[in-house]
Structure formats: structure tokens, C-alpha cells
């Protein structure tokens, strides 16, 4: 193997690893409510289509507002990503990963959790600041539990006078 071939292979591995790190950063930002960190995941004009859960959101500020509405009123959430596949072509990439997201809110009904299983499919571009998501689509495969925890969490936010975005 030539030095040039080796350099290309190493660069491809670094790109794929950077995209994987981007997908993990998204999950960490959601669960820690770190909205400045979430801003580093998306392009300013990105689109995130969360389907029936949070609809289509255009622009990073709208994406952050949707995530804030869904998550801040909850007691906690945990977004796990796995089965990550990344294809890099120059300064563009596509990625898909499985999602297992647990949303927890102590509820008067006693059903405190809502769990989502699905797949994120992303178009990602290289920027001077690193890789950023241009388009994210969530395909929900299954759900279980109390979907009303989102509405209850949003009501909790309103009662505390915490409108969104932060």
C-alpha cells in the first residue's frame, strides 16, 4: 500500500468517526438540554423532520425550539443511537442510525415513560467548523408507553412561565 493510499484510508476513517461523533453530540445535547451544543450539530438552514412526534422544523432555531418544547418539561430523557452507518463522498455524507429514546415524567396516571424506537436518516455536509446535519428525518418504527408525557411536560413549562425557546 502506498503512502497516498494509506493517507486516503486514514482520512476516510477520520471523516466517518467525525460524523459518528456528530450523531452522538446530538443525543448528548438533547438529554443535557445544552442548546448551544445542539446548535453545533445543524447547519443554520437545516431541516429536521420528526414526523408525527414533532413535525417538520426548518432552521436550527426552529429545531432547537421543537426539542426544547418536547424535552424541558420532562423529568429526564435518554437518547441512545446505535447501528451507525456512514457514507462519505468528499464534503458530503449520508448517515443512518437507530434511535432508542426514553422520555420520563412522573405522571398522575402512573405511566411515567414514553419510549420511541426508530431510525434517523441524515444528509450531512463538511463546513469550516466540522460536519453539520443539513437534513434529518426520523422514521419511527415503534412506540410504547404514555405519549401524553410530552403534553404534560409542556403544561409544566407553561405553569412555570418557561416559554420557548430558551
CSV table of C-alpha atoms in Angstrom, one decimal:
chain,number,residue,atom,x,y,z
A,1,UNK,CA,0.0,0.0,0.0
A,2,UNK,CA,1.4,3.4,-1.0
A,3,UNK,CA,1.6,6.3,1.5
A,4,UNK,CA,-1.0,8.1,-0.6
A,5,UNK,CA,-3.4,5.2,-0.3
A,6,UNK,CA,-2.8,5.0,3.4
A,7,UNK,CA,-3.4,8.7,3.8
A,8,UNK,CA,-6.7,8.4,1.9
A,9,UNK,CA,-7.9,5.5,4.0
A,10,UNK,CA,-7.0,7.3,7.3
A,11,UNK,CA,-8.8,10.5,6.1
A,12,UNK,CA,-11.9,8.4,5.3
A,13,UNK,CA,-11.8,6.8,8.7
A,14,UNK,CA,-11.4,10.2,10.4
A,15,UNK,CA,-14.4,11.6,8.4
A,16,UNK,CA,-16.6,8.6,9.4
A,17,UNK,CA,-15.6,8.9,13.0
A,18,UNK,CA,-16.3,12.7,13.0
A,19,UNK,CA,-19.8,12.0,11.6
A,20,UNK,CA,-20.4,9.4,14.3
A,21,UNK,CA,-19.3,11.9,16.9
A,22,UNK,CA,-21.8,14.4,15.5
A,23,UNK,CA,-24.6,11.9,15.9
A,24,UNK,CA,-23.6,11.3,19.5
A,25,UNK,CA,-23.3,15.0,20.2
A,26,UNK,CA,-26.9,15.4,19.1
A,27,UNK,CA,-28.1,12.9,21.7
A,28,UNK,CA,-26.0,14.4,24.4
A,29,UNK,CA,-27.2,17.9,23.7
A,30,UNK,CA,-30.9,16.7,23.9
A,31,UNK,CA,-30.5,14.9,27.2
A,32,UNK,CA,-28.5,17.7,28.8
A,33,UNK,CA,-30.6,20.5,27.4
A,34,UNK,CA,-27.5,22.0,26.0
A,35,UNK,CA,-29.0,24.2,23.3
A,36,UNK,CA,-25.7,25.9,22.3
A,37,UNK,CA,-24.2,22.4,21.8
A,38,UNK,CA,-27.3,21.4,19.7
A,39,UNK,CA,-26.7,24.5,17.6
A,40,UNK,CA,-23.3,22.9,16.6
A,41,UNK,CA,-25.0,19.8,15.2
A,42,UNK,CA,-27.0,21.5,12.4
A,43,UNK,CA,-26.5,24.0,9.6
A,44,UNK,CA,-28.3,27.3,10.2
A,45,UNK,CA,-30.9,26.4,7.5
A,46,UNK,CA,-31.1,22.7,8.3
A,47,UNK,CA,-34.4,20.8,8.2
A,48,UNK,CA,-35.4,18.2,10.8
A,49,UNK,CA,-38.5,16.1,10.1
A,50,UNK,CA,-39.5,14.3,13.3
A,51,UNK,CA,-42.7,13.0,11.7
A,52,UNK,CA,-45.7,12.7,13.9
A,53,UNK,CA,-43.7,13.4,17.0
A,54,UNK,CA,-42.6,17.0,16.4
A,55,UNK,CA,-43.3,17.6,12.7
A,56,UNK,CA,-41.1,19.3,10.2
A,57,UNK,CA,-38.8,22.1,11.6
A,58,UNK,CA,-36.9,24.4,9.3
A,59,UNK,CA,-33.8,26.2,10.5
A,60,UNK,CA,-31.7,25.5,13.5
A,61,UNK,CA,-33.6,27.9,15.8
A,62,UNK,CA,-36.9,26.1,15.0
A,63,UNK,CA,-35.3,22.7,15.5
A,64,UNK,CA,-34.0,23.8,18.9
A,65,UNK,CA,-37.4,25.2,19.9
A,66,UNK,CA,-39.1,21.9,19.0
A,67,UNK,CA,-36.6,19.9,21.0
A,68,UNK,CA,-36.9,22.4,23.9
A,69,UNK,CA,-40.8,22.1,23.9
A,70,UNK,CA,-40.6,18.3,23.8
A,71,UNK,CA,-37.9,17.8,26.5
A,72,UNK,CA,-37.5,20.5,29.0
A,73,UNK,CA,-40.7,19.9,30.9
A,74,UNK,CA,-39.8,16.2,31.4
A,75,UNK,CA,-38.0,14.9,34.4
A,76,UNK,CA,-35.4,13.3,32.1
A,77,UNK,CA,-34.8,11.7,28.8
A,78,UNK,CA,-32.2,9.4,27.4
A,79,UNK,CA,-31.5,9.2,23.6
A,80,UNK,CA,-29.3,6.2,22.5
A,81,UNK,CA,-28.1,5.8,19.0
A,82,UNK,CA,-26.6,2.7,17.5
A,83,UNK,CA,-26.1,0.7,14.3
A,84,UNK,CA,-24.5,3.8,12.8
A,85,UNK,CA,-23.8,3.7,9.1
A,86,UNK,CA,-21.9,6.5,7.4
A,87,UNK,CA,-21.0,7.0,3.7
A,88,UNK,CA,-18.7,9.9,2.9
A,89,UNK,CA,-18.3,11.4,-0.6
A,90,UNK,CA,-16.0,14.3,-0.5
A,91,UNK,CA,-17.6,17.1,1.6
A,92,UNK,CA,-21.0,15.4,1.8
A,93,UNK,CA,-22.1,12.4,3.7
A,94,UNK,CA,-25.2,10.3,4.4
A,95,UNK,CA,-25.7,8.6,7.7
A,96,UNK,CA,-28.4,6.4,9.3
A,97,UNK,CA,-28.6,5.2,12.9
A,98,UNK,CA,-31.1,3.5,15.1
A,99,UNK,CA,-32.7,5.5,17.9
A,100,UNK,CA,-34.0,4.3,21.3
A,101,UNK,CA,-35.3,7.3,23.2
A,102,UNK,CA,-36.8,7.1,26.6
A,103,UNK,CA,-38.8,10.1,27.9
A,104,UNK,CA,-39.7,10.2,31.6
A,105,UNK,CA,-42.1,12.3,33.6
A,106,UNK,CA,-43.7,11.4,36.9
A,107,UNK,CA,-47.4,11.2,35.8
A,108,UNK,CA,-50.6,11.1,37.9
A,109,UNK,CA,-51.7,8.2,35.6
A,110,UNK,CA,-48.7,6.1,36.8
A,111,UNK,CA,-47.5,5.6,33.3
A,112,UNK,CA,-44.3,7.6,33.5
A,113,UNK,CA,-42.5,6.8,30.3
A,114,UNK,CA,-42.8,7.1,26.6
A,115,UNK,CA,-40.3,5.2,24.5
A,116,UNK,CA,-39.5,5.6,20.8
A,117,UNK,CA,-37.6,3.3,18.6
A,118,UNK,CA,-36.8,4.4,15.1
A,119,UNK,CA,-34.1,5.4,12.6
A,120,UNK,CA,-32.6,8.7,11.8
A,121,UNK,CA,-31.5,9.3,8.2
A,122,UNK,CA,-29.3,12.3,7.7
A,123,UNK,CA,-27.7,14.3,4.9
A,124,UNK,CA,-24.5,15.9,6.3
A,125,UNK,CA,-22.0,18.4,5.0
A,126,UNK,CA,-18.5,19.4,5.9
A,127,UNK,CA,-18.1,23.0,6.9
A,128,UNK,CA,-15.1,25.0,8.1
A,129,UNK,CA,-16.4,24.2,11.7
A,130,UNK,CA,-16.7,20.5,11.0
A,131,UNK,CA,-19.5,18.2,9.9
A,132,UNK,CA,-23.1,19.5,10.3
A,133,UNK,CA,-26.5,18.0,9.6
A,134,UNK,CA,-28.3,19.5,6.6
A,135,UNK,CA,-31.4,17.3,6.7
A,136,UNK,CA,-32.6,14.9,9.4
A,137,UNK,CA,-35.6,12.6,9.1
A,138,UNK,CA,-36.9,10.4,11.8
A,139,UNK,CA,-38.7,7.2,10.8
A,140,UNK,CA,-40.5,5.9,13.9
A,141,UNK,CA,-40.6,2.1,14.0
A,142,UNK,CA,-42.4,1.7,17.3
A,143,UNK,CA,-43.5,3.5,20.4
A,144,UNK,CA,-44.6,2.3,23.8
A,145,UNK,CA,-46.0,3.9,26.9
A,146,UNK,CA,-47.6,7.2,27.7
A,147,UNK,CA,-47.3,9.7,24.7
A,148,UNK,CA,-49.1,12.3,26.9
A,149,UNK,CA,-45.9,12.9,28.9
A,150,UNK,CA,-44.9,15.4,26.2
A,151,UNK,CA,-48.2,17.4,26.6
A,152,UNK,CA,-47.9,17.1,30.4
A,153,UNK,CA,-44.3,18.3,30.3
A,154,UNK,CA,-45.3,21.2,28.1
A,155,UNK,CA,-48.1,22.1,30.5
A,156,UNK,CA,-45.5,22.0,33.3
A,157,UNK,CA,-43.3,24.5,31.3
A,158,UNK,CA,-46.2,26.9,30.9
A,159,UNK,CA,-47.2,26.7,34.5
A,160,UNK,CA,-43.6,27.7,35.4
A,161,UNK,CA,-43.7,30.5,32.9
A,162,UNK,CA,-40.9,29.0,30.8
A,163,UNK,CA,-41.9,29.6,27.2
A,164,UNK,CA,-39.6,28.5,24.5
A,165,UNK,CA,-37.1,28.8,23.1
A,166,UNK,CA,-34.8,29.5,25.9
